Amino acid sequence: RDRYMDIEITKDSDYLICSLYKAYLQKRSNGMNKIQASSMGGSEEIQKELFPNWSIEDVDATCRELHRAELLHCFFADDIVYESVLSDKAIIYMENRFKNNVDTVMDYIAKIKSMIPFI
């Protein structure tokens, strides 16, 4: 049994990690190296770039949940996520879920977005 399937996170965290993984795949397809592509920025940058309808506090809390689940390495400054990086565990987990297929990730993001009332 695949140990990565044992990851349990909330729907909003699942939505966030899928969106970050989609951004990672897009950066990689544009020729960016793995280290640069896995860097996601801080809560404010993630909120501005990917989740303008979320509050910075919600983005930060969700990043922290992903950090506790070891899917996102977070670095903190002034008690907020200042920088974040997709972990190897996150990339492996997402590769196993979606087989590096951006379209499959996009379809799933659309599906889960409809399940979260506040997005």
Short mmCIF file of N, CA, C and O in Angstrom, two decimals:
data_model
loop_
_atom_site.label_atom_id
_atom_site.label_comp_id
_atom_site.label_asym_id
_atom_site.label_seq_id
_atom_site.Cartn_x
_atom_site.Cartn_y
_atom_site.Cartn_z
N ARG A 1 0.84 -1.19 0.00
CA ARG A 1 0.00 0.00 0.00
C ARG A 1 0.88 1.24 0.00
O ARG A 1 1.87 1.31 0.70
N ASP A 2 0.48 2.23 -0.78
CA ASP A 2 1.27 3.44 -0.93
C ASP A 2 1.13 4.32 0.31
O ASP A 2 0.03 4.77 0.64
N ARG A 3 2.24 4.57 0.98
CA ARG A 3 2.18 5.34 2.22
C ARG A 3 1.75 6.78 2.01
O ARG A 3 1.27 7.44 2.93
N TYR A 4 1.89 7.30 0.79
CA TYR A 4 1.50 8.68 0.54
C TYR A 4 -0.01 8.84 0.47
O TYR A 4 -0.53 9.94 0.58
N MET A 5 -0.72 7.77 0.30
CA MET A 5 -2.17 7.86 0.28
C MET A 5 -2.75 8.00 1.69
O MET A 5 -3.93 8.22 1.85
N ASP A 6 -1.91 7.87 2.70
CA ASP A 6 -2.36 8.01 4.08
C ASP A 6 -2.42 9.47 4.52
O ASP A 6 -2.77 9.75 5.66
N ILE A 7 -2.07 10.39 3.65
CA ILE A 7 -2.08 11.81 4.00
C ILE A 7 -3.52 12.27 4.17
O ILE A 7 -4.36 12.06 3.30
N GLU A 8 -3.79 12.91 5.31
CA GLU A 8 -5.12 13.42 5.59
C GLU A 8 -5.04 14.92 5.80
O GLU A 8 -4.37 15.38 6.73
N ILE A 9 -5.70 15.66 4.92
CA ILE A 9 -5.73 17.12 5.02
C ILE A 9 -7.15 17.59 4.70
O ILE A 9 -7.94 16.86 4.11
N THR A 10 -7.44 18.82 5.08
CA THR A 10 -8.77 19.39 4.81
C THR A 10 -8.93 19.66 3.32
O THR A 10 -7.96 19.69 2.56
N LYS A 11 -10.17 19.87 2.90
CA LYS A 11 -10.44 20.14 1.48
C LYS A 11 -9.75 21.42 1.02
O LYS A 11 -9.24 21.48 -0.10
N ASP A 12 -9.75 22.45 1.86
CA ASP A 12 -9.08 23.68 1.43
C ASP A 12 -7.57 23.48 1.31
O ASP A 12 -6.93 24.03 0.40
N SER A 13 -6.99 22.67 2.18
CA SER A 13 -5.56 22.36 2.05
C SER A 13 -5.29 21.53 0.80
O SER A 13 -4.28 21.72 0.12
N ASP A 14 -6.20 20.63 0.48
CA ASP A 14 -6.07 19.83 -0.73
C ASP A 14 -6.13 20.74 -1.96
O ASP A 14 -5.35 20.60 -2.90
N TYR A 15 -7.05 21.68 -1.93
CA TYR A 15 -7.18 22.65 -3.02
C TYR A 15 -5.89 23.46 -3.17
O TYR A 15 -5.39 23.66 -4.27
N LEU A 16 -5.34 23.90 -2.04
CA LEU A 16 -4.10 24.69 -2.08
C LEU A 16 -2.93 23.87 -2.60
O LEU A 16 -2.22 24.32 -3.49
N ILE A 17 -2.74 22.65 -2.11
CA ILE A 17 -1.59 21.85 -2.54
C ILE A 17 -1.73 21.49 -4.02
O ILE A 17 -0.74 21.49 -4.77
N CYS A 18 -2.94 21.22 -4.48
CA CYS A 18 -3.14 20.93 -5.91
C CYS A 18 -2.83 22.15 -6.76
O CYS A 18 -2.21 22.04 -7.83
N SER A 19 -3.23 23.32 -6.29
CA SER A 19 -2.95 24.56 -7.03
C SER A 19 -1.46 24.86 -7.05
O SER A 19 -0.91 25.30 -8.07
N LEU A 20 -0.78 24.61 -5.93
CA LEU A 20 0.68 24.82 -5.89
C LEU A 20 1.38 23.81 -6.80
O LEU A 20 2.35 24.17 -7.50
N TYR A 21 0.90 22.58 -6.82
CA TYR A 21 1.49 21.56 -7.69
C TYR A 21 1.28 21.93 -9.16
O TYR A 21 2.18 21.77 -9.99
N LYS A 22 0.10 22.45 -9.49
CA LYS A 22 -0.16 22.89 -10.86
C LYS A 22 0.84 23.99 -11.24
O LYS A 22 1.42 23.97 -12.33
N ALA A 23 1.07 24.95 -10.33
CA ALA A 23 2.04 26.02 -10.59
C ALA A 23 3.44 25.44 -10.78
O ALA A 23 4.18 25.87 -11.67
N TYR A 24 3.78 24.44 -9.98
CA TYR A 24 5.08 23.77 -10.10
C TYR A 24 5.23 23.12 -11.49
O TYR A 24 6.23 23.31 -12.17
N LEU A 25 4.20 22.39 -11.92
CA LEU A 25 4.25 21.73 -13.23
C LEU A 25 4.36 22.76 -14.36
O LEU A 25 5.10 22.54 -15.33
N GLN A 26 3.67 23.86 -14.22
CA GLN A 26 3.73 24.89 -15.26
C GLN A 26 5.13 25.51 -15.31
O GLN A 26 5.67 25.73 -16.40
N LYS A 27 5.73 25.77 -14.15
CA LYS A 27 7.09 26.31 -14.12
C LYS A 27 8.07 25.33 -14.75
O LYS A 27 8.96 25.72 -15.51
N ARG A 28 7.93 24.04 -14.42
CA ARG A 28 8.82 23.01 -14.98
C ARG A 28 8.65 22.94 -16.50
O ARG A 28 9.64 22.84 -17.23
N SER A 29 7.42 23.02 -16.99
CA SER A 29 7.21 22.93 -18.43
C SER A 29 7.76 24.17 -19.15
O SER A 29 8.03 24.11 -20.34
N ASN A 30 7.93 25.26 -18.41
CA ASN A 30 8.54 26.47 -18.98
C ASN A 30 10.06 26.45 -18.87
O ASN A 30 10.71 27.46 -19.14
N GLY A 31 10.62 25.32 -18.44
CA GLY A 31 12.07 25.16 -18.41
C GLY A 31 12.76 25.52 -17.10
O GLY A 31 13.98 25.50 -17.01
N MET A 32 11.98 25.84 -16.07
CA MET A 32 12.58 26.19 -14.79
C MET A 32 13.10 24.93 -14.10
O MET A 32 12.51 23.87 -14.22
N ASN A 33 14.23 25.07 -13.39
CA ASN A 33 14.77 23.90 -12.69
C ASN A 33 13.90 23.55 -11.49
O ASN A 33 13.06 24.34 -11.05
N LYS A 34 14.09 22.34 -10.97
CA LYS A 34 13.23 21.82 -9.89
C LYS A 34 13.26 22.69 -8.64
O LYS A 34 12.21 22.91 -8.01
N ILE A 35 14.43 23.18 -8.27
CA ILE A 35 14.54 23.97 -7.04
C ILE A 35 13.77 25.28 -7.17
O ILE A 35 13.00 25.64 -6.29
N GLN A 36 13.96 25.96 -8.29
CA GLN A 36 13.23 27.22 -8.50
C GLN A 36 11.72 26.96 -8.61
O GLN A 36 10.92 27.71 -8.06
N ALA A 37 11.35 25.92 -9.34
CA ALA A 37 9.94 25.63 -9.57
C ALA A 37 9.20 25.25 -8.28
O ALA A 37 8.02 25.52 -8.14
N SER A 38 9.92 24.64 -7.34
CA SER A 38 9.26 24.21 -6.10
C SER A 38 9.10 25.35 -5.09
O SER A 38 8.37 25.22 -4.12
N SER A 39 9.76 26.47 -5.33
CA SER A 39 9.63 27.64 -4.44
C SER A 39 8.31 28.35 -4.74
O SER A 39 8.04 28.73 -5.87
N MET A 40 7.49 28.52 -3.70
CA MET A 40 6.14 29.04 -3.89
C MET A 40 5.93 30.44 -3.31
O MET A 40 4.87 31.02 -3.47
N GLY A 41 6.91 30.96 -2.60
CA GLY A 41 6.74 32.27 -1.99
C GLY A 41 6.04 32.17 -0.64
O GLY A 41 5.79 31.08 -0.14
N GLY A 42 5.74 33.31 -0.09
CA GLY A 42 5.07 33.36 1.21
C GLY A 42 3.57 33.44 1.08
O GLY A 42 3.02 33.46 -0.03
N SER A 43 2.89 33.50 2.22
CA SER A 43 1.42 33.56 2.24
C SER A 43 0.89 34.72 1.43
O SER A 43 -0.09 34.57 0.69
N GLU A 44 1.53 35.89 1.55
CA GLU A 44 1.03 37.06 0.84
C GLU A 44 1.17 36.88 -0.66
O GLU A 44 0.25 37.21 -1.42
N GLU A 45 2.29 36.33 -1.12
CA GLU A 45 2.51 36.10 -2.54
C GLU A 45 1.55 35.04 -3.08
O GLU A 45 0.95 35.21 -4.15
N ILE A 46 1.37 33.96 -2.33
CA ILE A 46 0.44 32.90 -2.75
C ILE A 46 -0.98 33.45 -2.84
O ILE A 46 -1.70 33.20 -3.80
N GLN A 47 -1.36 34.24 -1.85
CA GLN A 47 -2.70 34.82 -1.84
C GLN A 47 -2.87 35.75 -3.06
O GLN A 47 -3.88 35.67 -3.77
N LYS A 48 -1.91 36.58 -3.32
CA LYS A 48 -1.98 37.54 -4.42
C LYS A 48 -2.01 36.84 -5.79
O LYS A 48 -2.81 37.18 -6.65
N GLU A 49 -1.15 35.83 -5.95
CA GLU A 49 -1.01 35.16 -7.24
C GLU A 49 -2.09 34.11 -7.52
O GLU A 49 -2.53 33.97 -8.65
N LEU A 50 -2.47 33.34 -6.49
CA LEU A 50 -3.33 32.18 -6.72
C LEU A 50 -4.71 32.25 -6.06
O LEU A 50 -5.64 31.61 -6.53
N PHE A 51 -4.81 32.96 -4.94
CA PHE A 51 -6.05 32.92 -4.15
C PHE A 51 -6.51 34.32 -3.73
O PHE A 51 -6.67 34.60 -2.55
N PRO A 52 -6.77 35.21 -4.69
CA PRO A 52 -7.16 36.57 -4.33
C PRO A 52 -8.47 36.65 -3.53
O PRO A 52 -8.69 37.63 -2.83
N ASN A 53 -9.29 35.61 -3.61
CA ASN A 53 -10.55 35.61 -2.85
C ASN A 53 -10.39 35.13 -1.42
O ASN A 53 -11.33 35.19 -0.64
N TRP A 54 -9.21 34.61 -1.08
CA TRP A 54 -8.95 34.16 0.29
C TRP A 54 -8.28 35.30 1.06
O TRP A 54 -7.56 36.11 0.48
N SER A 55 -8.50 35.33 2.35
CA SER A 55 -7.75 36.28 3.18
C SER A 55 -6.32 35.76 3.34
O SER A 55 -6.07 34.56 3.22
N ILE A 56 -5.40 36.67 3.60
CA ILE A 56 -4.02 36.25 3.84
C ILE A 56 -3.96 35.32 5.05
O ILE A 56 -3.21 34.34 5.04
N GLU A 57 -4.80 35.57 6.04
CA GLU A 57 -4.83 34.72 7.23
C GLU A 57 -5.24 33.29 6.89
O GLU A 57 -4.67 32.33 7.42
N ASP A 58 -6.22 33.14 6.00
CA ASP A 58 -6.65 31.79 5.59
C ASP A 58 -5.57 31.09 4.78
O ASP A 58 -5.33 29.90 4.96
N VAL A 59 -4.92 31.82 3.87
CA VAL A 59 -3.82 31.24 3.11
C VAL A 59 -2.71 30.81 4.07
O VAL A 59 -2.19 29.70 3.97
N ASP A 60 -2.37 31.67 5.01
CA ASP A 60 -1.31 31.37 5.97
C ASP A 60 -1.66 30.14 6.81
O ASP A 60 -0.83 29.23 6.97
N ALA A 61 -2.89 30.08 7.32
CA ALA A 61 -3.31 28.94 8.13
C ALA A 61 -3.28 27.65 7.32
O ALA A 61 -2.89 26.59 7.83
N THR A 62 -3.66 27.73 6.05
CA THR A 62 -3.67 26.55 5.19
C THR A 62 -2.24 26.11 4.86
O THR A 62 -1.94 24.91 4.85
N CYS A 63 -1.36 27.07 4.62
CA CYS A 63 0.06 26.74 4.42
C CYS A 63 0.63 26.05 5.66
O CYS A 63 1.38 25.08 5.55
N ARG A 64 0.24 26.52 6.83
CA ARG A 64 0.71 25.91 8.08
C ARG A 64 0.20 24.47 8.21
O ARG A 64 0.92 23.59 8.68
N GLU A 65 -1.03 24.22 7.79
CA GLU A 65 -1.56 22.85 7.82
C GLU A 65 -0.74 21.96 6.89
O GLU A 65 -0.37 20.84 7.26
N LEU A 66 -0.43 22.46 5.70
CA LEU A 66 0.39 21.69 4.76
C LEU A 66 1.81 21.49 5.29
O LEU A 66 2.42 20.46 5.05
N HIS A 67 2.29 22.47 6.03
CA HIS A 67 3.61 22.35 6.68
C HIS A 67 3.59 21.22 7.71
O HIS A 67 4.49 20.38 7.75
N ARG A 68 2.54 21.17 8.52
CA ARG A 68 2.41 20.11 9.54
C ARG A 68 2.28 18.74 8.89
O ARG A 68 2.74 17.74 9.43
N ALA A 69 1.66 18.69 7.69
CA ALA A 69 1.50 17.43 6.96
C ALA A 69 2.76 17.08 6.16
O ALA A 69 2.77 16.07 5.45
N GLU A 70 3.78 17.93 6.26
CA GLU A 70 5.07 17.73 5.59
C GLU A 70 4.97 17.81 4.07
O GLU A 70 5.78 17.23 3.35
N LEU A 71 3.98 18.53 3.58
CA LEU A 71 3.83 18.70 2.14
C LEU A 71 4.41 20.03 1.66
O LEU A 71 4.71 20.21 0.48
N LEU A 72 4.57 20.96 2.59
CA LEU A 72 5.10 22.28 2.28
C LEU A 72 6.10 22.65 3.37
O LEU A 72 5.76 22.58 4.55
N HIS A 73 7.31 22.98 2.97
CA HIS A 73 8.30 23.48 3.93
C HIS A 73 8.06 24.98 4.05
O HIS A 73 8.13 25.69 3.04
N CYS A 74 7.73 25.44 5.25
CA CYS A 74 7.47 26.86 5.46
C CYS A 74 8.55 27.48 6.33
O CYS A 74 9.03 26.86 7.28
N PHE A 75 8.89 28.70 5.98
CA PHE A 75 9.86 29.49 6.74
C PHE A 75 9.12 30.74 7.20
O PHE A 75 8.40 31.36 6.42
N PHE A 76 9.26 31.05 8.47
CA PHE A 76 8.43 32.08 9.08
C PHE A 76 9.22 33.34 9.41
O PHE A 76 10.39 33.28 9.77
N ALA A 77 8.54 34.48 9.27
CA ALA A 77 9.08 35.77 9.69
C ALA A 77 7.88 36.61 10.13
O ALA A 77 6.83 36.61 9.47
N ASP A 78 8.01 37.29 11.25
CA ASP A 78 6.91 38.09 11.80
C ASP A 78 5.63 37.26 11.93
O ASP A 78 4.53 37.75 11.65
N ASP A 79 5.79 35.98 12.32
CA ASP A 79 4.68 35.06 12.58
C ASP A 79 3.77 34.83 11.37
O ASP A 79 2.57 34.60 11.51
N ILE A 80 4.36 34.89 10.17
CA ILE A 80 3.62 34.59 8.94
C ILE A 80 4.55 33.76 8.05
O ILE A 80 5.77 33.82 8.20
N VAL A 81 3.96 32.96 7.16
CA VAL A 81 4.78 32.20 6.22
C VAL A 81 5.44 33.19 5.27
O VAL A 81 4.76 33.89 4.51
N TYR A 82 6.76 33.29 5.37
CA TYR A 82 7.53 34.23 4.58
C TYR A 82 7.99 33.61 3.26
O TYR A 82 8.11 34.28 2.25
N GLU A 83 8.24 32.32 3.30
CA GLU A 83 8.68 31.57 2.11
C GLU A 83 8.21 30.14 2.28
O GLU A 83 8.14 29.62 3.39
N SER A 84 7.86 29.51 1.16
CA SER A 84 7.44 28.11 1.22
C SER A 84 7.99 27.38 0.00
O SER A 84 8.19 27.97 -1.06
N VAL A 85 8.22 26.09 0.20
CA VAL A 85 8.77 25.24 -0.85
C VAL A 85 8.01 23.92 -0.83
O VAL A 85 7.83 23.32 0.25
N LEU A 86 7.57 23.47 -2.00
CA LEU A 86 6.95 22.15 -2.07
C LEU A 86 7.97 21.12 -1.62
O LEU A 86 9.12 21.14 -2.08
N SER A 87 7.59 20.23 -0.75
CA SER A 87 8.50 19.19 -0.28
C SER A 87 8.59 18.07 -1.31
O SER A 87 7.71 17.92 -2.16
N ASP A 88 9.65 17.28 -1.20
CA ASP A 88 9.76 16.09 -2.05
C ASP A 88 8.55 15.19 -1.82
O ASP A 88 8.00 14.61 -2.76
N LYS A 89 8.12 15.10 -0.56
CA LYS A 89 6.96 14.27 -0.22
C LYS A 89 5.72 14.76 -0.97
O LYS A 89 4.93 13.95 -1.48
N ALA A 90 5.55 16.08 -1.08
CA ALA A 90 4.40 16.63 -1.79
C ALA A 90 4.46 16.29 -3.27
O ALA A 90 3.45 15.89 -3.87
N ILE A 91 5.63 16.42 -3.86
CA ILE A 91 5.76 16.15 -5.29
C ILE A 91 5.51 14.67 -5.57
O ILE A 91 4.79 14.32 -6.50
N ILE A 92 6.05 13.80 -4.73
CA ILE A 92 5.81 12.36 -4.90
C ILE A 92 4.32 12.04 -4.73
O ILE A 92 3.74 11.30 -5.53
N TYR A 93 3.72 12.61 -3.70
CA TYR A 93 2.28 12.41 -3.44
C TYR A 93 1.46 12.84 -4.65
O TYR A 93 0.57 12.12 -5.11
N MET A 94 1.77 14.02 -5.19
CA MET A 94 1.01 14.54 -6.32
C MET A 94 1.30 13.76 -7.60
O MET A 94 0.39 13.51 -8.40
N GLU A 95 2.54 13.35 -7.81
CA GLU A 95 2.86 12.52 -8.97
C GLU A 95 2.07 11.22 -8.94
O GLU A 95 1.55 10.77 -9.97
N ASN A 96 1.97 10.62 -7.77
CA ASN A 96 1.21 9.38 -7.63
C ASN A 96 -0.28 9.60 -7.86
O ASN A 96 -0.97 8.73 -8.38
N ARG A 97 -0.78 10.76 -7.48
CA ARG A 97 -2.21 11.05 -7.67
C ARG A 97 -2.53 11.38 -9.11
O ARG A 97 -3.57 10.97 -9.63
N PHE A 98 -1.68 12.17 -9.76
CA PHE A 98 -2.04 12.75 -11.06
C PHE A 98 -1.11 12.37 -12.20
O PHE A 98 -1.31 12.82 -13.32
N LYS A 99 -0.09 11.60 -11.95
CA LYS A 99 0.83 11.14 -13.00
C LYS A 99 1.40 12.29 -13.84
O LYS A 99 1.55 12.18 -15.05
N ASN A 100 1.71 13.42 -13.17
CA ASN A 100 2.29 14.59 -13.84
C ASN A 100 1.41 15.16 -14.95
O ASN A 100 1.89 15.83 -15.86
N ASN A 101 0.12 14.92 -14.90
CA ASN A 101 -0.78 15.37 -15.94
C ASN A 101 -1.49 16.65 -15.49
O ASN A 101 -2.35 16.62 -14.62
N VAL A 102 -1.12 17.78 -16.09
CA VAL A 102 -1.69 19.07 -15.70
C VAL A 102 -3.20 19.09 -15.89
O VAL A 102 -3.93 19.63 -15.07
N ASP A 103 -3.70 18.49 -16.98
CA ASP A 103 -5.14 18.49 -17.23
C ASP A 103 -5.90 17.76 -16.12
O ASP A 103 -6.96 18.20 -15.69
N THR A 104 -5.35 16.65 -15.66
CA THR A 104 -5.99 15.90 -14.57
C THR A 104 -6.00 16.73 -13.30
O THR A 104 -7.00 16.76 -12.58
N VAL A 105 -4.91 17.44 -13.02
CA VAL A 105 -4.84 18.32 -11.85
C VAL A 105 -5.88 19.42 -11.99
O VAL A 105 -6.62 19.72 -11.04
N MET A 106 -5.97 20.03 -13.18
CA MET A 106 -6.93 21.11 -13.42
C MET A 106 -8.37 20.64 -13.21
O MET A 106 -9.17 21.34 -12.60
N ASP A 107 -8.69 19.46 -13.73
CA ASP A 107 -10.03 18.91 -13.56
C ASP A 107 -10.35 18.70 -12.07
O ASP A 107 -11.43 19.02 -11.61
N TYR A 108 -9.37 18.18 -11.34
CA TYR A 108 -9.58 17.94 -9.91
C TYR A 108 -9.75 19.25 -9.16
O TYR A 108 -10.60 19.37 -8.28
N ILE A 109 -8.94 20.26 -9.49
CA ILE A 109 -9.04 21.57 -8.83
C ILE A 109 -10.44 22.15 -9.04
O ILE A 109 -11.05 22.66 -8.10
N ALA A 110 -10.95 22.06 -10.24
CA ALA A 110 -12.30 22.57 -10.52
C ALA A 110 -13.35 21.82 -9.70
O ALA A 110 -14.27 22.42 -9.15
N LYS A 111 -13.17 20.52 -9.59
CA LYS A 111 -14.12 19.68 -8.84
C LYS A 111 -14.10 20.02 -7.35
O LYS A 111 -15.14 20.24 -6.74
N ILE A 112 -12.90 20.11 -6.77
CA ILE A 112 -12.82 20.36 -5.33
C ILE A 112 -13.23 21.80 -5.01
O ILE A 112 -13.82 22.06 -3.97
N LYS A 113 -12.95 22.74 -5.93
CA LYS A 113 -13.34 24.12 -5.70
C LYS A 113 -14.85 24.22 -5.50
O LYS A 113 -15.32 24.97 -4.65
N SER A 114 -15.61 23.44 -6.25
CA SER A 114 -17.06 23.47 -6.13
C SER A 114 -17.56 22.87 -4.81
O SER A 114 -18.69 23.11 -4.41
N MET A 115 -16.68 22.13 -4.12
CA MET A 115 -17.07 21.50 -2.85
C MET A 115 -16.78 22.38 -1.64
O MET A 115 -17.18 22.06 -0.53
N ILE A 116 -16.06 23.49 -1.86
CA ILE A 116 -15.68 24.36 -0.75
C ILE A 116 -16.49 25.66 -0.88
O ILE A 116 -16.29 26.43 -1.79
N PRO A 117 -17.42 25.89 0.04
CA PRO A 117 -18.37 26.99 -0.11
C PRO A 117 -17.76 28.39 -0.08
O PRO A 117 -18.29 29.29 -0.68
N PHE A 118 -16.62 28.57 0.60
CA PHE A 118 -16.09 29.92 0.79
C PHE A 118 -15.05 30.32 -0.25
O PHE A 118 -14.45 31.37 -0.15
N ILE A 119 -14.83 29.48 -1.27
CA ILE A 119 -13.83 29.82 -2.29
C ILE A 119 -14.51 30.56 -3.43
O ILE A 119 -15.52 30.18 -3.93
#
